[in-house]
Amino acid sequence: MPREGLRTLAPELLRQRIDAVTGTLPGAKAVDRHLSDLRGCFADEAAYEAALEGGDELVYSVTTGLEDESEGGLSYGLGVVQPGRVGREYYLTKGHYHAWREAAEVYIGVSGAGGLVLENDEGAEQFVPLGAGELVYVPGATAHRTVNTGDVPFSYVGIYPGQAGHDYASIAEDNFRLVVLAGPDGPVVMNRSDLLDPSPTATIRKAHA
Ligand code: 6PG
Ligand code: NI
């Protein structure tokens, strides 16, 4: 949306309602991501191939509500991650850095339950739960992925600088260092390296306090 259009302050440009039933922003087009779009994202490759053979399920969709790419402008989108797992790993988004590395983002939980897997190039990583009515701040230069840890669709709004852009390749190279799995008493977070090469000292943390 060019700034000129917004300058008229027309309410239809400034206000949008989330359709809670369909998980969409009316009038905007959703981009769907299916299992086949997520090759390389899940830790258990055999489970991924088996899941894909069972059908190319919808994993998540993103609807961009507004794109204000003018200097200082903001964009926002609605994400909906379906409930489901590949092996023990919960359905997730591809995840990305912003192409403009310093661009931060605010996530607001709308419905369902899940969280954000975060990491940066300085060796820090974190899983931050996000529920309906909660906010999570994603600082600049931080790769981010959302995960649905519940059994209903997990929806959220992400608000970011309109010039942020997406860089999927940098994080796809080694994938995120943390994985979020179904444990015996709810979601648990592990290092990918411990999952792929199990050691008795591996740290398994509860995802929700
Ligand atoms: C963004 C937001 C968010 C994100 C979706 C889908 O920068 O646009 O972080 O809207 O795009 O959660 O995730 P992927 O873009 O990683 O597929
Ligand atoms: Ni983002």
Short mmCIF file of C-alpha atoms and ligand atoms in Angstrom, two decimals:
data_model
loop_
_atom_site.label_atom_id
_atom_site.label_comp_id
_atom_site.label_asym_id
_atom_site.label_seq_id
_atom_site.Cartn_x
_atom_site.Cartn_y
_atom_site.Cartn_z
CA MET A 1 0.00 0.00 0.00
CA PRO A 2 1.70 3.24 -1.07
CA ARG A 3 1.90 6.01 1.48
CA GLU A 4 -0.16 8.30 -0.79
CA GLY A 5 -3.18 5.99 -0.39
CA LEU A 6 -2.74 5.96 3.37
CA ARG A 7 -2.49 9.73 3.50
CA THR A 8 -6.18 10.00 2.73
CA LEU A 9 -6.71 8.22 6.07
CA ALA A 10 -9.54 6.22 4.53
CA PRO A 11 -10.83 3.90 7.27
CA GLU A 12 -10.89 0.89 4.91
CA LEU A 13 -7.10 1.21 4.60
CA LEU A 14 -6.52 1.78 8.31
CA ARG A 15 -8.78 -0.83 9.88
CA GLN A 16 -9.09 -4.54 9.36
CA ARG A 17 -10.95 -7.26 11.21
CA ILE A 18 -9.69 -10.79 11.62
CA ASP A 19 -12.24 -13.40 10.61
CA ALA A 20 -11.84 -15.72 13.58
CA VAL A 21 -13.73 -18.59 11.93
CA THR A 22 -11.68 -18.76 8.75
CA GLY A 23 -8.48 -17.35 10.25
CA THR A 24 -8.19 -14.79 7.47
CA LEU A 25 -8.17 -11.06 6.92
CA PRO A 26 -11.15 -10.50 4.63
CA GLY A 27 -10.16 -9.06 1.27
CA ALA A 28 -6.54 -10.19 1.53
CA LYS A 29 -5.10 -13.28 -0.15
CA ALA A 30 -3.64 -16.10 1.95
CA VAL A 31 -0.46 -17.90 0.92
CA ASP A 32 -0.63 -21.57 1.88
CA ARG A 33 2.36 -23.69 2.88
CA HIS A 34 1.98 -27.44 2.66
CA LEU A 35 4.23 -30.23 3.93
CA SER A 36 5.97 -30.39 0.54
CA ASP A 37 7.04 -26.73 0.94
CA LEU A 38 8.80 -27.59 4.21
CA ARG A 39 11.41 -30.09 3.02
CA GLY A 40 14.46 -29.85 5.29
CA CYS A 41 12.63 -28.09 8.14
CA PHE A 42 11.74 -31.10 10.32
CA ALA A 43 14.39 -33.05 12.23
CA ASP A 44 13.04 -36.54 11.55
CA GLU A 45 13.47 -36.98 7.78
CA ALA A 46 11.94 -40.48 7.68
CA ALA A 47 8.86 -39.22 9.53
CA TYR A 48 8.67 -36.31 7.07
CA GLU A 49 8.71 -38.62 4.02
CA ALA A 50 6.10 -40.88 5.65
CA ALA A 51 3.87 -37.89 6.45
CA LEU A 52 4.18 -36.62 2.88
CA GLU A 53 3.18 -40.00 1.49
CA GLY A 54 0.08 -39.83 3.66
CA GLY A 55 -0.92 -36.56 1.91
CA ASP A 56 0.45 -33.10 1.32
CA GLU A 57 -1.27 -31.52 4.32
CA LEU A 58 -1.69 -27.79 4.82
CA VAL A 59 0.74 -26.74 7.57
CA TYR A 60 0.25 -22.97 7.70
CA SER A 61 -1.02 -19.94 5.85
CA VAL A 62 -0.02 -16.29 5.92
CA THR A 63 -2.21 -13.38 4.92
CA THR A 64 -0.55 -10.04 4.44
CA GLY A 65 -2.97 -7.41 5.66
CA LEU A 66 -1.11 -4.25 4.83
CA GLU A 67 2.24 -3.53 3.23
CA ASP A 68 3.47 -0.01 3.77
CA GLU A 69 6.94 -0.07 2.26
CA SER A 70 7.47 3.66 2.58
CA GLU A 71 10.27 4.85 4.87
CA GLY A 72 9.10 4.40 8.45
CA GLY A 73 6.04 2.40 7.34
CA LEU A 74 4.84 -0.84 8.92
CA SER A 75 3.42 -4.03 7.45
CA TYR A 76 1.48 -6.75 9.17
CA GLY A 77 0.31 -10.25 8.46
CA LEU A 78 -1.84 -12.93 10.03
CA GLY A 79 -0.29 -16.38 10.37
CA VAL A 80 -2.26 -19.55 11.10
CA VAL A 81 -0.32 -22.73 11.89
CA GLN A 82 -2.40 -25.90 11.85
CA PRO A 83 -2.19 -28.43 14.69
CA GLY A 84 -0.12 -31.46 13.79
CA ARG A 85 3.29 -33.11 14.05
CA VAL A 86 5.96 -34.76 11.95
CA GLY A 87 7.19 -37.51 14.23
CA ARG A 88 7.30 -35.79 17.63
CA GLU A 89 8.01 -32.34 16.18
CA TYR A 90 5.17 -29.85 16.10
CA TYR A 91 4.05 -28.18 12.87
CA LEU A 92 6.12 -25.08 12.23
CA THR A 93 6.79 -22.26 9.79
CA LYS A 94 9.88 -22.15 7.59
CA GLY A 95 11.30 -19.26 9.58
CA HIS A 96 13.52 -16.44 8.41
CA TYR A 97 15.79 -13.54 9.17
CA HIS A 98 14.59 -10.25 7.80
CA ALA A 99 16.51 -9.25 4.69
CA TRP A 100 17.02 -5.89 6.40
CA ARG A 101 18.73 -7.58 9.35
CA GLU A 102 18.07 -4.88 11.92
CA ALA A 103 14.30 -4.98 11.37
CA ALA A 104 12.50 -6.13 14.54
CA GLU A 105 8.96 -7.54 14.76
CA VAL A 106 6.13 -7.77 17.30
CA TYR A 107 3.98 -10.91 17.43
CA ILE A 108 0.53 -10.86 19.03
CA GLY A 109 -1.19 -14.17 19.80
CA VAL A 110 -4.79 -14.30 18.52
CA SER A 111 -5.96 -17.86 19.20
CA GLY A 112 -4.59 -21.26 20.08
CA ALA A 113 -1.20 -21.84 21.66
CA GLY A 114 2.32 -22.03 20.38
CA GLY A 115 5.48 -20.03 20.43
CA LEU A 116 8.49 -18.61 18.68
CA VAL A 117 11.81 -20.30 18.13
CA LEU A 118 14.43 -17.55 18.10
CA GLU A 119 18.16 -17.45 17.47
CA ASN A 120 20.90 -15.07 16.42
CA ASP A 121 24.42 -15.16 15.05
CA GLU A 122 25.88 -14.47 18.48
CA GLY A 123 25.02 -17.95 19.73
CA ALA A 124 21.82 -17.09 21.62
CA GLU A 125 18.64 -19.11 21.15
CA GLN A 126 15.30 -19.27 22.92
CA PHE A 127 11.81 -20.73 22.67
CA VAL A 128 9.25 -18.13 23.77
CA PRO A 129 5.66 -19.31 24.31
CA LEU A 130 2.92 -17.20 22.70
CA GLY A 131 -0.74 -17.55 23.62
CA ALA A 132 -3.89 -15.58 22.80
CA GLY A 133 -3.61 -12.02 24.11
CA GLU A 134 0.16 -12.25 24.62
CA LEU A 135 2.92 -10.34 22.85
CA VAL A 136 6.43 -11.40 21.93
CA TYR A 137 9.10 -8.98 20.74
CA VAL A 138 11.53 -10.31 18.15
CA PRO A 139 14.63 -8.11 18.22
CA GLY A 140 16.50 -7.22 15.04
CA ALA A 141 19.02 -9.69 13.60
CA THR A 142 17.03 -12.61 15.06
CA ALA A 143 15.81 -15.59 13.03
CA HIS A 144 12.23 -16.50 13.98
CA ARG A 145 9.92 -19.47 13.40
CA THR A 146 6.47 -20.13 14.87
CA VAL A 147 5.36 -23.50 16.21
CA ASN A 148 1.86 -24.74 17.11
CA THR A 149 2.12 -26.69 20.38
CA GLY A 150 -1.63 -27.12 20.80
CA ASP A 151 -4.38 -29.16 19.19
CA VAL A 152 -6.31 -26.31 17.53
CA PRO A 153 -5.06 -23.80 14.91
CA PHE A 154 -2.58 -21.29 16.32
CA SER A 155 -3.04 -17.80 14.90
CA TYR A 156 -1.06 -14.62 15.46
CA VAL A 157 -0.38 -11.23 13.93
CA GLY A 158 3.18 -10.16 13.11
CA ILE A 159 3.94 -6.45 12.72
CA TYR A 160 7.24 -5.42 11.13
CA PRO A 161 8.90 -2.57 9.23
CA GLY A 162 7.53 -2.47 5.69
CA GLN A 163 11.07 -2.58 4.32
CA ALA A 164 12.05 -5.67 6.38
CA GLY A 165 11.86 -8.28 3.58
CA HIS A 166 12.52 -12.00 4.15
CA ASP A 167 15.76 -13.97 4.03
CA TYR A 168 14.88 -17.67 4.22
CA ALA A 169 18.19 -19.05 2.91
CA SER A 170 20.51 -18.04 5.77
CA ILE A 171 18.62 -20.00 8.44
CA ALA A 172 17.68 -22.86 6.09
CA GLU A 173 21.36 -23.69 5.61
CA ASP A 174 21.84 -25.18 9.11
CA ASN A 175 18.21 -25.00 10.30
CA PHE A 176 17.26 -23.63 13.73
CA ARG A 177 19.33 -24.94 16.65
CA LEU A 178 16.24 -25.64 18.80
CA VAL A 179 13.45 -28.13 18.11
CA VAL A 180 10.06 -28.23 19.86
CA LEU A 181 8.71 -31.73 20.43
CA ALA A 182 5.75 -33.43 22.05
CA GLY A 183 6.91 -34.84 25.39
CA PRO A 184 5.06 -37.09 27.84
CA ASP A 185 3.63 -34.07 29.75
CA GLY A 186 3.44 -31.46 27.00
CA PRO A 187 5.87 -29.67 24.72
CA VAL A 188 9.62 -29.89 25.33
CA VAL A 189 12.52 -28.00 23.79
CA MET A 190 15.80 -29.65 22.78
CA ASN A 191 18.92 -28.82 20.85
CA ARG A 192 18.74 -30.26 17.34
CA SER A 193 22.27 -31.65 17.74
CA ASP A 194 21.23 -33.61 20.89
CA LEU A 195 18.17 -34.95 19.11
CA LEU A 196 20.12 -36.14 16.08
CA ASP A 197 23.01 -37.53 18.16
CA PRO A 198 21.44 -38.51 21.50
CA SER A 199 23.67 -38.19 24.53
CA PRO A 200 22.81 -38.89 28.17
CA THR A 201 23.66 -35.29 29.10
CA ALA A 202 21.22 -33.77 26.61
CA THR A 203 19.11 -30.97 28.07
CA ILE A 204 15.37 -31.32 27.62
CA ARG A 205 13.39 -28.35 28.87
CA LYS A 206 9.67 -27.95 29.35
CA ALA A 207 8.37 -25.47 26.82
CA HIS A 208 5.69 -24.01 29.10
CA ALA A 209 6.26 -23.00 32.70
C1 6PG B 1 6.98 -11.75 8.63
C2 6PG B 1 6.42 -12.43 9.85
C3 6PG B 1 5.32 -13.49 9.65
C4 6PG B 1 5.80 -14.75 8.93
C5 6PG B 1 4.84 -15.93 9.05
C6 6PG B 1 5.21 -17.11 8.16
O1 6PG B 1 8.12 -11.25 8.73
O2 6PG B 1 6.32 -11.65 7.59
O3 6PG B 1 7.48 -12.96 10.60
O4 6PG B 1 4.22 -12.93 8.98
O5 6PG B 1 6.03 -14.44 7.59
O6 6PG B 1 4.84 -16.36 10.38
O7 6PG B 1 6.50 -17.54 8.38
P1 6PG B 1 7.54 -17.66 7.20
O8 6PG B 1 7.60 -16.32 6.51
O9 6PG B 1 8.84 -18.01 7.86
O10 6PG B 1 7.07 -18.70 6.24
NI NI B 2 9.39 -11.87 10.25
#
